[in-house]
Structure formats: structure tokens, C-alpha cells
Amino acid sequence: MTDRRVIVKVPASTANLGPGFDTLGMALSLYAWIEMSASKDGRTIIDLYGDGLDGIARDKSNLIYKVAQMVFEKAGISVPELHIAMYSDIPLTRGLGSSASAIVGALVAANALIGSPLDDDRLFQMATELEGHPDNVGASLFGGIVVSAWDGSRAEKVRLEPHSELEVLVAIPAFQLATEKARHALPSQIALADAVFNVGSSSLLVAALASGRLDLIKHAMRDRLHQPYRAALIPGMSEILEQATEHGALGAALSGAGPTLLALVERNSPRKEELERFLIDTLHNEGIEAMTMWLKPCSNGPELTLLRLEDSGSSLLKRIKGEVRA
Ligand code: HSE
């Protein structure tokens, strides 16, 4: 039994960055918080705060609870009844890595609760297996830009520090798009020429991001593996991806499996308003309501706060007040 209480603040993420399907991810300055302790009441309690969390399970079928139990099992420790609280600013099923953030937050919180017997690599392997790809979980776990490759049994990664001038504009459509549906839209085979195109683009993008060549992003952030097939699911997407650089973006991509669209922008660009207008108007013309957010790449992975179980009183919401968007 553990007498700790932990709070983990974990970043959202964008996956793929265009050509790096299932391999590139970047952490974003949008967060979820998970608080975890052994339950004092002898039963599991799950409190969820934040918009759109209504459909999430509050019993032992909850993802955070299940992931925490996997950590305890791996460590050979039993903590069957938990008190979990979560607050999230990350919209669900929009392509901003909400499930990856929940998985990473649960892994880090549960591990910290029992004295951190598992190292980050172990958590990364577990997270990758749970998500089915390393892109979002890698970014949420390590922060920054994470380049990873998974062979089905091990994921390897290199973390890159995001360029200090990079900013991120996201246009988040009001409708949800399940990752599963967006993956079903993809063909099982692609032409060699398209594969070669993506190897080139993705390699160039990683090299451009690693060496600070922001001017190359517009050439590198192009994709023929997944975006063309997903475009039918997101009206306005093709136009945005084709024309965003004419409105001041360094490059644009579908964020993860969508429907959020993402543009990389230079921090001091004088064309930020024009770009934001272009994204909103293009989606609006297709009858899609969307909200925009200006975010930054997040350099850090999860932030952990350790408290004593008996530390009195204040709820998760009180502790994080001032940090949340709402
Ligand atoms: N790489 C994944 C995809 C991210 O594009 O389907 C979404 O989970």
C-alpha cells in the first residue's frame, strides 16, 4: 500500500506532421492532469472534470484505471482500489492525442505512486503497445519532437528540441472523427512512387526540424500515404493543405488522424491573423464549424507533483486553477 498522492500534468500531441505517418510526433502546450492515490474508502472512485468527458467510464473499465493496473502488475505490486481524478483541456477524438495523453498520464502516475520502479523506456514500450503506434505517446512522454520507429515489439526514438521560433495554429472542427474510422479510410497497399515520395518528405522534414531549416518545411510537410485518403472525411482539408503556405504558414498537415488541421508558423510572422482567417473561412465555406487555438510546441514531457496521501483538502481542480484554459 502506498501513502503517496501524485498529480501528473501531461501534454497533448500532434502525430504524423504530414509525411511521418505513425512515426513523427510533437508535444503541444495543451494539457491534461491526472491525480492518483490508493483509495482510502476501499473502493475505486473516478472523478472526471472538463468538457466532453461525459461518455468516459467511471468504473474499473476506465482506461486510466486499467493502464495503472498494468503498471502495478508489471511491478508485482497490488493497489486494487484507486482514487483517480482527471481534468483535461484536450478535446477528445479530434486528432490531438487525448487517448495517448491519458495512457502516458496513467503510466507515469501509477509508476510514481509505487516509487517509480519502471524506467521511461519501459513506459514508452508499454504506451506504444497500448496505442498501436509510438508517435503520440512518444511526444507526450518525452516532450518536444519525437522521431520513432516501432517494429511491433520494440520502439526506438530520438527526441528533437523544437525550434524556438515555431508556433502552432490548430483549427479544431466541432465534429469528432474516430481514429479507427480514419484508419479504415487508408488502402492496404500503396504505389512504390508514393512510398518513395514519403520517405523523401519525412526524412527531409526531420532533417529540416533538426537543423533549423524552417524554409524547407513547406517542401517537406507533404504526404501521399494517408492525407489524400482521409481528405474525403474532412471537407476543406485539401484546400487548406494546398494553400496554407500562401497565407503565411511554414507548412500544414492533418493533425494525427484528424479532423484537426494544423499549421506551423513562425512566431513573429505578420500574417498570423490572415492564416487563422483562411483556416476558419475555408472550413466555414464547407459548413464546418471550427475553433482555432494558437499553441506552442511543448518541450517537456509529464510534470509530476508528489503529495502525501494525508495532504489535506484541496481537490485537483483547486490545485491546477490558473493553469487550465477554462
Ligand atoms: N498516426 C496515427 C494516425 C495517429 O494517423 O492514424 C492517430 O492516432
mmCIF file of C-alpha atoms and ligand atoms in Angstrom:
data_model
loop_
_atom_site.group_PDB
_atom_site.id
_atom_site.type_symbol
_atom_site.label_atom_id
_atom_site.label_comp_id
_atom_site.label_asym_id
_atom_site.label_seq_id
_atom_site.Cartn_x
_atom_site.Cartn_y
_atom_site.Cartn_z
ATOM 1 C CA MET A 1 0.000 0.000 0.000
ATOM 2 C CA THR A 2 1.286 3.426 -0.843
ATOM 3 C CA ASP A 3 0.848 6.655 1.107
ATOM 4 C CA ARG A 4 1.500 8.922 -1.838
ATOM 5 C CA ARG A 5 -0.753 11.070 -3.916
ATOM 6 C CA VAL A 6 0.526 12.113 -7.321
ATOM 7 C CA ILE A 7 -0.545 14.675 -9.885
ATOM 8 C CA VAL A 8 0.747 14.378 -13.433
ATOM 9 C CA LYS A 9 0.388 17.171 -16.000
ATOM 10 C CA VAL A 10 0.745 15.677 -19.461
ATOM 11 C CA PRO A 11 0.892 17.439 -22.837
ATOM 12 C CA ALA A 12 -1.311 16.855 -25.858
ATOM 13 C CA SER A 13 0.400 15.926 -29.104
ATOM 14 C CA THR A 14 0.110 16.040 -32.838
ATOM 15 C CA ALA A 15 1.116 12.977 -34.839
ATOM 16 C CA ASN A 16 2.471 12.484 -38.362
ATOM 17 C CA LEU A 17 3.315 16.149 -39.124
ATOM 18 C CA GLY A 18 2.245 15.277 -42.669
ATOM 19 C CA PRO A 19 4.543 12.600 -44.089
ATOM 20 C CA GLY A 20 5.695 10.891 -40.875
ATOM 21 C CA PHE A 21 2.687 8.591 -40.604
ATOM 22 C CA ASP A 22 2.806 6.684 -37.286
ATOM 23 C CA THR A 23 6.397 7.823 -36.693
ATOM 24 C CA LEU A 24 6.604 11.589 -36.001
ATOM 25 C CA GLY A 25 5.002 13.361 -33.064
ATOM 26 C CA MET A 26 5.244 16.738 -31.373
ATOM 27 C CA ALA A 27 4.056 17.673 -27.893
ATOM 28 C CA LEU A 28 1.788 20.717 -27.672
ATOM 29 C CA SER A 29 1.086 23.317 -24.983
ATOM 30 C CA LEU A 30 -2.345 21.926 -24.186
ATOM 31 C CA TYR A 31 -2.663 19.652 -21.169
ATOM 32 C CA ALA A 32 -4.488 17.026 -19.160
ATOM 33 C CA TRP A 33 -3.974 16.459 -15.428
ATOM 34 C CA ILE A 34 -4.345 13.130 -13.684
ATOM 35 C CA GLU A 35 -4.341 12.738 -9.920
ATOM 36 C CA MET A 36 -3.957 9.274 -8.424
ATOM 37 C CA SER A 37 -3.803 7.741 -4.970
ATOM 38 C CA ALA A 38 -4.708 4.478 -3.306
ATOM 39 C CA SER A 39 -8.365 4.770 -2.327
ATOM 40 C CA LYS A 40 -8.971 5.404 1.366
ATOM 41 C CA ASP A 41 -12.545 4.159 1.046
ATOM 42 C CA GLY A 42 -11.765 0.616 -0.066
ATOM 43 C CA ARG A 43 -13.436 1.229 -3.434
ATOM 44 C CA THR A 44 -12.379 2.824 -6.683
ATOM 45 C CA ILE A 45 -13.542 6.398 -7.285
ATOM 46 C CA ILE A 46 -13.059 8.185 -10.589
ATOM 47 C CA ASP A 47 -13.773 11.926 -10.854
ATOM 48 C CA LEU A 48 -13.679 13.487 -14.319
ATOM 49 C CA TYR A 49 -13.644 17.246 -14.931
ATOM 50 C CA GLY A 50 -13.651 19.071 -18.256
ATOM 51 C CA ASP A 51 -15.834 19.396 -21.328
ATOM 52 C CA GLY A 52 -16.861 16.360 -23.320
ATOM 53 C CA LEU A 53 -15.776 13.731 -20.781
ATOM 54 C CA ASP A 54 -19.369 12.554 -20.202
ATOM 55 C CA GLY A 55 -19.004 9.325 -22.162
ATOM 56 C CA ILE A 56 -15.878 8.202 -20.285
ATOM 57 C CA ALA A 57 -16.221 5.250 -17.913
ATOM 58 C CA ARG A 58 -16.120 5.954 -14.187
ATOM 59 C CA ASP A 59 -15.711 2.343 -13.157
ATOM 60 C CA LYS A 60 -12.902 -0.158 -13.441
ATOM 61 C CA SER A 61 -13.299 -0.255 -17.214
ATOM 62 C CA ASN A 62 -11.810 3.281 -17.271
ATOM 63 C CA LEU A 63 -8.652 3.441 -19.424
ATOM 64 C CA ILE A 64 -6.613 5.234 -16.746
ATOM 65 C CA TYR A 65 -7.577 2.649 -14.137
ATOM 66 C CA LYS A 66 -6.751 -0.252 -16.476
ATOM 67 C CA VAL A 67 -3.394 1.202 -17.513
ATOM 68 C CA ALA A 68 -2.494 1.845 -13.855
ATOM 69 C CA GLN A 69 -3.237 -1.797 -13.041
ATOM 70 C CA MET A 70 -0.881 -2.893 -15.848
ATOM 71 C CA VAL A 71 1.917 -0.883 -14.225
ATOM 72 C CA PHE A 72 1.228 -2.433 -10.820
ATOM 73 C CA GLU A 73 1.168 -5.895 -12.351
ATOM 74 C CA LYS A 74 4.489 -5.363 -14.146
ATOM 75 C CA ALA A 75 5.992 -4.130 -10.885
ATOM 76 C CA GLY A 76 4.491 -7.009 -8.877
ATOM 77 C CA ILE A 77 2.639 -4.649 -6.541
ATOM 78 C CA SER A 78 -1.058 -4.675 -5.670
ATOM 79 C CA VAL A 79 -3.084 -1.443 -5.460
ATOM 80 C CA PRO A 80 -6.550 -2.632 -6.453
ATOM 81 C CA GLU A 81 -8.625 0.340 -5.330
ATOM 82 C CA LEU A 82 -7.683 3.776 -6.614
ATOM 83 C CA HIS A 83 -8.897 7.321 -6.330
ATOM 84 C CA ILE A 84 -8.402 8.885 -9.762
ATOM 85 C CA ALA A 85 -9.260 12.435 -10.786
ATOM 86 C CA MET A 86 -8.735 13.853 -14.235
ATOM 87 C CA TYR A 87 -9.140 17.282 -15.773
ATOM 88 C CA SER A 88 -8.447 17.757 -19.474
ATOM 89 C CA ASP A 89 -8.227 20.709 -21.840
ATOM 90 C CA ILE A 90 -7.501 18.321 -24.740
ATOM 91 C CA PRO A 91 -10.563 17.830 -26.936
ATOM 92 C CA LEU A 92 -11.455 14.168 -27.482
ATOM 93 C CA THR A 93 -11.333 12.356 -30.842
ATOM 94 C CA ARG A 94 -10.068 15.427 -32.687
ATOM 95 C CA GLY A 95 -6.520 14.300 -33.536
ATOM 96 C CA LEU A 96 -4.732 15.951 -30.615
ATOM 97 C CA GLY A 97 -3.644 12.791 -28.856
ATOM 98 C CA SER A 98 -6.140 12.778 -25.986
ATOM 99 C CA SER A 99 -6.001 8.998 -25.575
ATOM 100 C CA ALA A 100 -2.198 8.978 -25.737
ATOM 101 C CA SER A 101 -2.108 11.678 -23.046
ATOM 102 C CA ALA A 102 -4.427 9.604 -20.868
ATOM 103 C CA ILE A 103 -2.258 6.498 -21.354
ATOM 104 C CA VAL A 104 1.007 8.339 -20.662
ATOM 105 C CA GLY A 105 -0.505 10.197 -17.683
ATOM 106 C CA ALA A 106 -1.813 6.933 -16.235
ATOM 107 C CA LEU A 107 1.530 5.144 -16.729
ATOM 108 C CA VAL A 108 3.562 7.946 -15.166
ATOM 109 C CA ALA A 109 1.118 8.496 -12.282
ATOM 110 C CA ALA A 110 0.817 4.806 -11.411
ATOM 111 C CA ASN A 111 4.577 4.282 -11.638
ATOM 112 C CA ALA A 112 5.264 7.304 -9.405
ATOM 113 C CA LEU A 113 2.655 6.120 -6.922
ATOM 114 C CA ILE A 114 4.698 2.969 -6.249
ATOM 115 C CA GLY A 115 8.135 4.606 -6.222
ATOM 116 C CA SER A 116 8.926 4.585 -9.987
ATOM 117 C CA PRO A 117 10.208 1.013 -10.455
ATOM 118 C CA LEU A 118 9.759 1.239 -14.256
ATOM 119 C CA ASP A 119 12.057 3.479 -16.309
ATOM 120 C CA ASP A 120 10.909 5.771 -19.141
ATOM 121 C CA ASP A 121 11.877 3.287 -21.831
ATOM 122 C CA ARG A 122 9.672 0.635 -20.235
ATOM 123 C CA LEU A 123 6.786 3.102 -20.063
ATOM 124 C CA PHE A 124 7.379 4.047 -23.714
ATOM 125 C CA GLN A 125 7.243 0.399 -24.797
ATOM 126 C CA MET A 126 4.031 -0.168 -22.837
ATOM 127 C CA ALA A 127 2.445 3.033 -24.174
ATOM 128 C CA THR A 128 3.348 2.173 -27.773
ATOM 129 C CA GLU A 129 1.832 -1.265 -27.485
ATOM 130 C CA LEU A 130 -1.342 0.126 -25.934
ATOM 131 C CA GLU A 131 -1.732 2.840 -28.614
ATOM 132 C CA GLY A 132 -0.584 0.667 -31.524
ATOM 133 C CA HIS A 133 1.925 3.292 -32.683
ATOM 134 C CA PRO A 134 4.615 5.351 -30.954
ATOM 135 C CA ASP A 135 4.003 8.842 -32.422
ATOM 136 C CA ASN A 136 1.547 10.469 -29.976
ATOM 137 C CA VAL A 137 2.665 8.581 -26.866
ATOM 138 C CA GLY A 138 6.346 9.313 -27.572
ATOM 139 C CA ALA A 139 5.656 13.044 -27.831
ATOM 140 C CA SER A 140 3.519 13.103 -24.674
ATOM 141 C CA LEU A 141 6.080 11.069 -22.737
ATOM 142 C CA PHE A 142 9.295 12.818 -23.799
ATOM 143 C CA GLY A 143 8.089 16.255 -24.942
ATOM 144 C CA GLY A 144 9.463 18.097 -27.967
ATOM 145 C CA ILE A 145 9.507 16.424 -31.357
ATOM 146 C CA VAL A 146 9.893 12.660 -31.216
ATOM 147 C CA VAL A 147 11.017 10.585 -34.189
ATOM 148 C CA SER A 148 10.316 6.931 -33.591
ATOM 149 C CA ALA A 149 10.212 3.574 -35.275
ATOM 150 C CA TRP A 150 8.320 0.526 -33.969
ATOM 151 C CA ASP A 151 8.812 -2.999 -35.291
ATOM 152 C CA GLY A 152 5.878 -4.421 -33.366
ATOM 153 C CA SER A 153 7.976 -5.463 -30.396
ATOM 154 C CA ARG A 154 10.305 -2.526 -29.643
ATOM 155 C CA ALA A 155 10.095 1.179 -30.328
ATOM 156 C CA GLU A 156 13.244 3.281 -30.709
ATOM 157 C CA LYS A 157 13.192 7.044 -30.627
ATOM 158 C CA VAL A 158 15.198 10.223 -30.911
ATOM 159 C CA ARG A 159 13.870 13.428 -29.353
ATOM 160 C CA LEU A 160 14.494 16.747 -31.068
ATOM 161 C CA GLU A 161 14.224 20.141 -29.418
ATOM 162 C CA PRO A 162 11.597 22.190 -31.297
ATOM 163 C CA HIS A 163 12.902 25.385 -32.941
ATOM 164 C CA SER A 164 12.286 28.322 -30.605
ATOM 165 C CA GLU A 165 10.530 30.318 -33.369
ATOM 166 C CA LEU A 166 7.931 27.626 -34.062
ATOM 167 C CA GLU A 167 4.313 28.215 -33.220
ATOM 168 C CA VAL A 168 1.353 26.021 -33.998
ATOM 169 C CA LEU A 169 -2.092 27.031 -35.161
ATOM 170 C CA VAL A 170 -4.764 24.369 -34.876
ATOM 171 C CA ALA A 171 -8.267 24.521 -36.327
ATOM 172 C CA ILE A 172 -10.404 22.056 -34.400
ATOM 173 C CA PRO A 173 -13.652 21.135 -36.165
ATOM 174 C CA ALA A 174 -16.716 20.741 -33.977
ATOM 175 C CA PHE A 175 -17.289 17.183 -35.224
ATOM 176 C CA GLN A 176 -15.473 14.136 -33.871
ATOM 177 C CA LEU A 177 -13.629 11.622 -36.027
ATOM 178 C CA ALA A 178 -12.705 8.268 -34.529
ATOM 179 C CA THR A 179 -9.123 7.225 -35.278
ATOM 180 C CA GLU A 180 -10.398 3.794 -36.240
ATOM 181 C CA LYS A 181 -12.637 5.292 -38.921
ATOM 182 C CA ALA A 182 -9.801 7.486 -40.241
ATOM 183 C CA ARG A 183 -7.507 4.444 -40.388
ATOM 184 C CA HIS A 184 -10.138 2.400 -42.212
ATOM 185 C CA ALA A 185 -10.087 5.001 -44.986
ATOM 186 C CA LEU A 186 -6.494 4.006 -45.811
ATOM 187 C CA PRO A 187 -5.587 1.486 -48.512
ATOM 188 C CA SER A 188 -3.676 -1.649 -47.515
ATOM 189 C CA GLN A 189 -1.196 -1.197 -50.364
ATOM 190 C CA ILE A 190 0.345 1.894 -51.939
ATOM 191 C CA ALA A 191 2.408 2.556 -55.041
ATOM 192 C CA LEU A 192 6.179 2.446 -54.730
ATOM 193 C CA ALA A 193 6.391 6.011 -56.078
ATOM 194 C CA ASP A 194 4.182 7.228 -53.213
ATOM 195 C CA ALA A 195 6.278 5.347 -50.657
ATOM 196 C CA VAL A 196 9.437 6.913 -52.098
ATOM 197 C CA PHE A 197 7.786 10.342 -52.003
ATOM 198 C CA ASN A 198 7.022 9.902 -48.295
ATOM 199 C CA VAL A 199 10.452 8.556 -47.379
ATOM 200 C CA GLY A 200 11.912 11.674 -49.007
ATOM 201 C CA SER A 201 9.470 14.117 -47.425
ATOM 202 C CA SER A 202 9.641 12.635 -43.953
ATOM 203 C CA SER A 203 13.445 12.402 -43.997
ATOM 204 C CA LEU A 204 13.695 15.978 -45.241
ATOM 205 C CA LEU A 205 11.248 17.163 -42.579
ATOM 206 C CA VAL A 206 13.228 15.533 -39.766
ATOM 207 C CA ALA A 207 16.477 16.968 -41.134
ATOM 208 C CA ALA A 208 14.877 20.416 -41.531
ATOM 209 C CA LEU A 209 13.499 20.355 -37.968
ATOM 210 C CA ALA A 210 16.799 19.082 -36.567
ATOM 211 C CA SER A 211 18.893 21.697 -38.356
ATOM 212 C CA GLY A 212 16.539 24.666 -38.022
ATOM 213 C CA ARG A 213 15.830 24.944 -41.769
ATOM 214 C CA LEU A 214 12.302 26.291 -41.357
ATOM 215 C CA ASP A 215 12.308 27.311 -45.042
ATOM 216 C CA LEU A 216 12.284 23.625 -46.047
ATOM 217 C CA ILE A 217 9.166 22.755 -44.081
ATOM 218 C CA LYS A 218 6.806 23.673 -46.915
ATOM 219 C CA HIS A 219 8.523 21.214 -49.261
ATOM 220 C CA ALA A 220 8.893 18.525 -46.619
ATOM 221 C CA MET A 221 5.451 18.575 -44.991
ATOM 222 C CA ARG A 222 3.784 16.787 -47.894
ATOM 223 C CA ASP A 223 2.265 13.359 -47.782
ATOM 224 C CA ARG A 224 0.909 10.696 -50.092
ATOM 225 C CA LEU A 225 0.386 7.890 -47.571
ATOM 226 C CA HIS A 226 -2.633 8.948 -45.578
ATOM 227 C CA GLN A 227 -3.798 12.541 -46.054
ATOM 228 C CA PRO A 228 -5.148 12.116 -49.612
ATOM 229 C CA TYR A 229 -7.316 9.193 -48.437
ATOM 230 C CA ARG A 230 -8.574 10.997 -45.351
ATOM 231 C CA ALA A 231 -9.431 14.214 -47.180
ATOM 232 C CA ALA A 232 -12.938 12.995 -48.020
ATOM 233 C CA LEU A 233 -13.698 12.787 -44.290
ATOM 234 C CA ILE A 234 -12.777 16.423 -43.659
ATOM 235 C CA PRO A 235 -14.353 18.918 -46.063
ATOM 236 C CA GLY A 236 -11.999 21.850 -46.700
ATOM 237 C CA MET A 237 -8.894 19.903 -45.748
ATOM 238 C CA SER A 238 -7.387 19.608 -49.244
ATOM 239 C CA GLU A 239 -7.741 23.320 -49.889
ATOM 240 C CA ILE A 240 -6.165 24.168 -46.534
ATOM 241 C CA LEU A 241 -3.223 21.820 -47.044
ATOM 242 C CA GLU A 242 -2.637 23.077 -50.576
ATOM 243 C CA GLN A 243 -2.940 26.793 -49.841
ATOM 244 C CA ALA A 244 -1.884 27.375 -46.216
ATOM 245 C CA THR A 245 1.663 28.330 -47.214
ATOM 246 C CA GLU A 246 0.236 31.061 -49.482
ATOM 247 C CA HIS A 247 -1.364 32.530 -46.346
ATOM 248 C CA GLY A 248 1.724 32.621 -44.160
ATOM 249 C CA ALA A 249 2.126 29.038 -42.889
ATOM 250 C CA LEU A 250 5.523 27.298 -42.937
ATOM 251 C CA GLY A 251 3.587 24.119 -43.682
ATOM 252 C CA ALA A 252 0.287 22.436 -42.852
ATOM 253 C CA ALA A 253 -0.934 18.940 -42.102
ATOM 254 C CA LEU A 254 -3.797 16.925 -40.772
ATOM 255 C CA SER A 255 -3.163 16.546 -37.027
ATOM 256 C CA GLY A 256 -2.940 12.816 -36.349
ATOM 257 C CA ALA A 257 -5.988 11.059 -37.737
ATOM 258 C CA GLY A 258 -7.882 14.385 -37.762
ATOM 259 C CA PRO A 259 -10.195 16.139 -38.025
ATOM 260 C CA THR A 260 -7.987 18.920 -36.571
ATOM 261 C CA LEU A 261 -5.856 20.767 -39.103
ATOM 262 C CA LEU A 262 -2.508 22.122 -38.049
ATOM 263 C CA ALA A 263 -0.228 24.809 -39.422
ATOM 264 C CA LEU A 264 3.333 25.515 -38.361
ATOM 265 C CA VAL A 265 4.013 29.230 -38.228
ATOM 266 C CA GLU A 266 6.978 31.451 -37.449
ATOM 267 C CA ARG A 267 6.396 33.146 -34.102
ATOM 268 C CA ASN A 268 6.884 36.671 -35.401
ATOM 269 C CA SER A 269 5.068 36.227 -38.676
ATOM 270 C CA PRO A 270 2.980 39.297 -39.558
ATOM 271 C CA ARG A 271 0.465 37.008 -41.301
ATOM 272 C CA LYS A 272 -0.929 35.079 -38.329
ATOM 273 C CA GLU A 273 -4.350 36.694 -38.469
ATOM 274 C CA GLU A 274 -4.602 36.139 -42.218
ATOM 275 C CA LEU A 275 -3.773 32.455 -41.781
ATOM 276 C CA GLU A 276 -6.267 31.982 -38.966
ATOM 277 C CA ARG A 277 -8.988 33.659 -41.054
ATOM 278 C CA PHE A 278 -8.126 31.447 -44.036
ATOM 279 C CA LEU A 279 -8.496 28.255 -41.991
ATOM 280 C CA ILE A 280 -11.762 29.312 -40.364
ATOM 281 C CA ASP A 281 -13.288 30.652 -43.593
ATOM 282 C CA THR A 282 -12.307 27.606 -45.649
ATOM 283 C CA LEU A 283 -13.912 25.243 -43.142
ATOM 284 C CA HIS A 284 -16.894 27.542 -42.726
ATOM 285 C CA ASN A 285 -17.469 27.578 -46.502
ATOM 286 C CA GLU A 286 -17.789 23.796 -46.296
ATOM 287 C CA GLY A 287 -20.324 24.098 -43.486
ATOM 288 C CA ILE A 288 -17.800 23.051 -40.825
ATOM 289 C CA GLU A 289 -17.700 24.912 -37.557
ATOM 290 C CA ALA A 290 -14.254 25.037 -36.033
ATOM 291 C CA MET A 291 -12.382 26.753 -33.264
ATOM 292 C CA THR A 292 -8.783 27.826 -33.543
ATOM 293 C CA MET A 293 -6.046 27.803 -30.903
ATOM 294 C CA TRP A 294 -2.524 29.161 -31.008
ATOM 295 C CA LEU A 295 -0.247 26.655 -29.300
ATOM 296 C CA LYS A 296 3.459 26.187 -28.857
ATOM 297 C CA PRO A 297 5.497 23.039 -29.136
ATOM 298 C CA CYS A 298 5.877 21.742 -25.571
ATOM 299 C CA SER A 299 9.486 20.883 -24.737
ATOM 300 C CA ASN A 300 8.693 18.909 -21.617
ATOM 301 C CA GLY A 301 7.090 15.556 -21.006
ATOM 302 C CA PRO A 302 4.889 14.913 -17.967
ATOM 303 C CA GLU A 303 5.315 17.142 -14.918
ATOM 304 C CA LEU A 304 4.970 15.199 -11.720
ATOM 305 C CA THR A 305 3.906 16.525 -8.313
ATOM 306 C CA LEU A 306 4.216 14.167 -5.349
ATOM 307 C CA LEU A 307 1.995 14.775 -2.334
ATOM 308 C CA ARG A 308 1.457 12.874 0.876
ATOM 309 C CA LEU A 309 -1.806 10.966 0.943
ATOM 310 C CA GLU A 310 -2.937 12.824 4.019
ATOM 311 C CA ASP A 311 -2.149 16.266 2.479
ATOM 312 C CA SER A 312 -5.444 17.759 3.254
ATOM 313 C CA GLY A 313 -8.246 19.036 1.330
ATOM 314 C CA SER A 314 -7.751 20.731 -1.930
ATOM 315 C CA SER A 315 -9.182 18.995 -4.937
ATOM 316 C CA LEU A 316 -7.388 18.562 -8.246
ATOM 317 C CA LEU A 317 -9.345 21.436 -9.730
ATOM 318 C CA LYS A 318 -8.287 23.818 -6.970
ATOM 319 C CA ARG A 319 -4.651 22.821 -7.315
ATOM 320 C CA ILE A 320 -4.484 23.424 -11.054
ATOM 321 C CA LYS A 321 -6.650 26.537 -11.145
ATOM 322 C CA GLY A 322 -4.829 29.280 -13.022
ATOM 323 C CA GLU A 323 -3.143 26.743 -15.299
ATOM 324 C CA VAL A 324 -6.201 25.461 -17.170
ATOM 325 C CA ARG A 325 -7.707 27.142 -20.208
ATOM 326 C CA ALA A 326 -11.304 27.145 -18.974
HETATM 327 N N1 HSE B 1 -0.555 8.086 -36.610
HETATM 328 C C1 HSE B 1 -1.923 7.904 -36.222
HETATM 329 C C2 HSE B 1 -2.834 8.019 -37.432
HETATM 330 C C3 HSE B 1 -2.267 8.950 -35.211
HETATM 331 O O1 HSE B 1 -2.585 8.905 -38.248
HETATM 332 O O2 HSE B 1 -3.769 7.232 -37.569
HETATM 333 C C4 HSE B 1 -3.663 8.842 -34.694
HETATM 334 O O3 HSE B 1 -3.752 8.004 -33.609
#
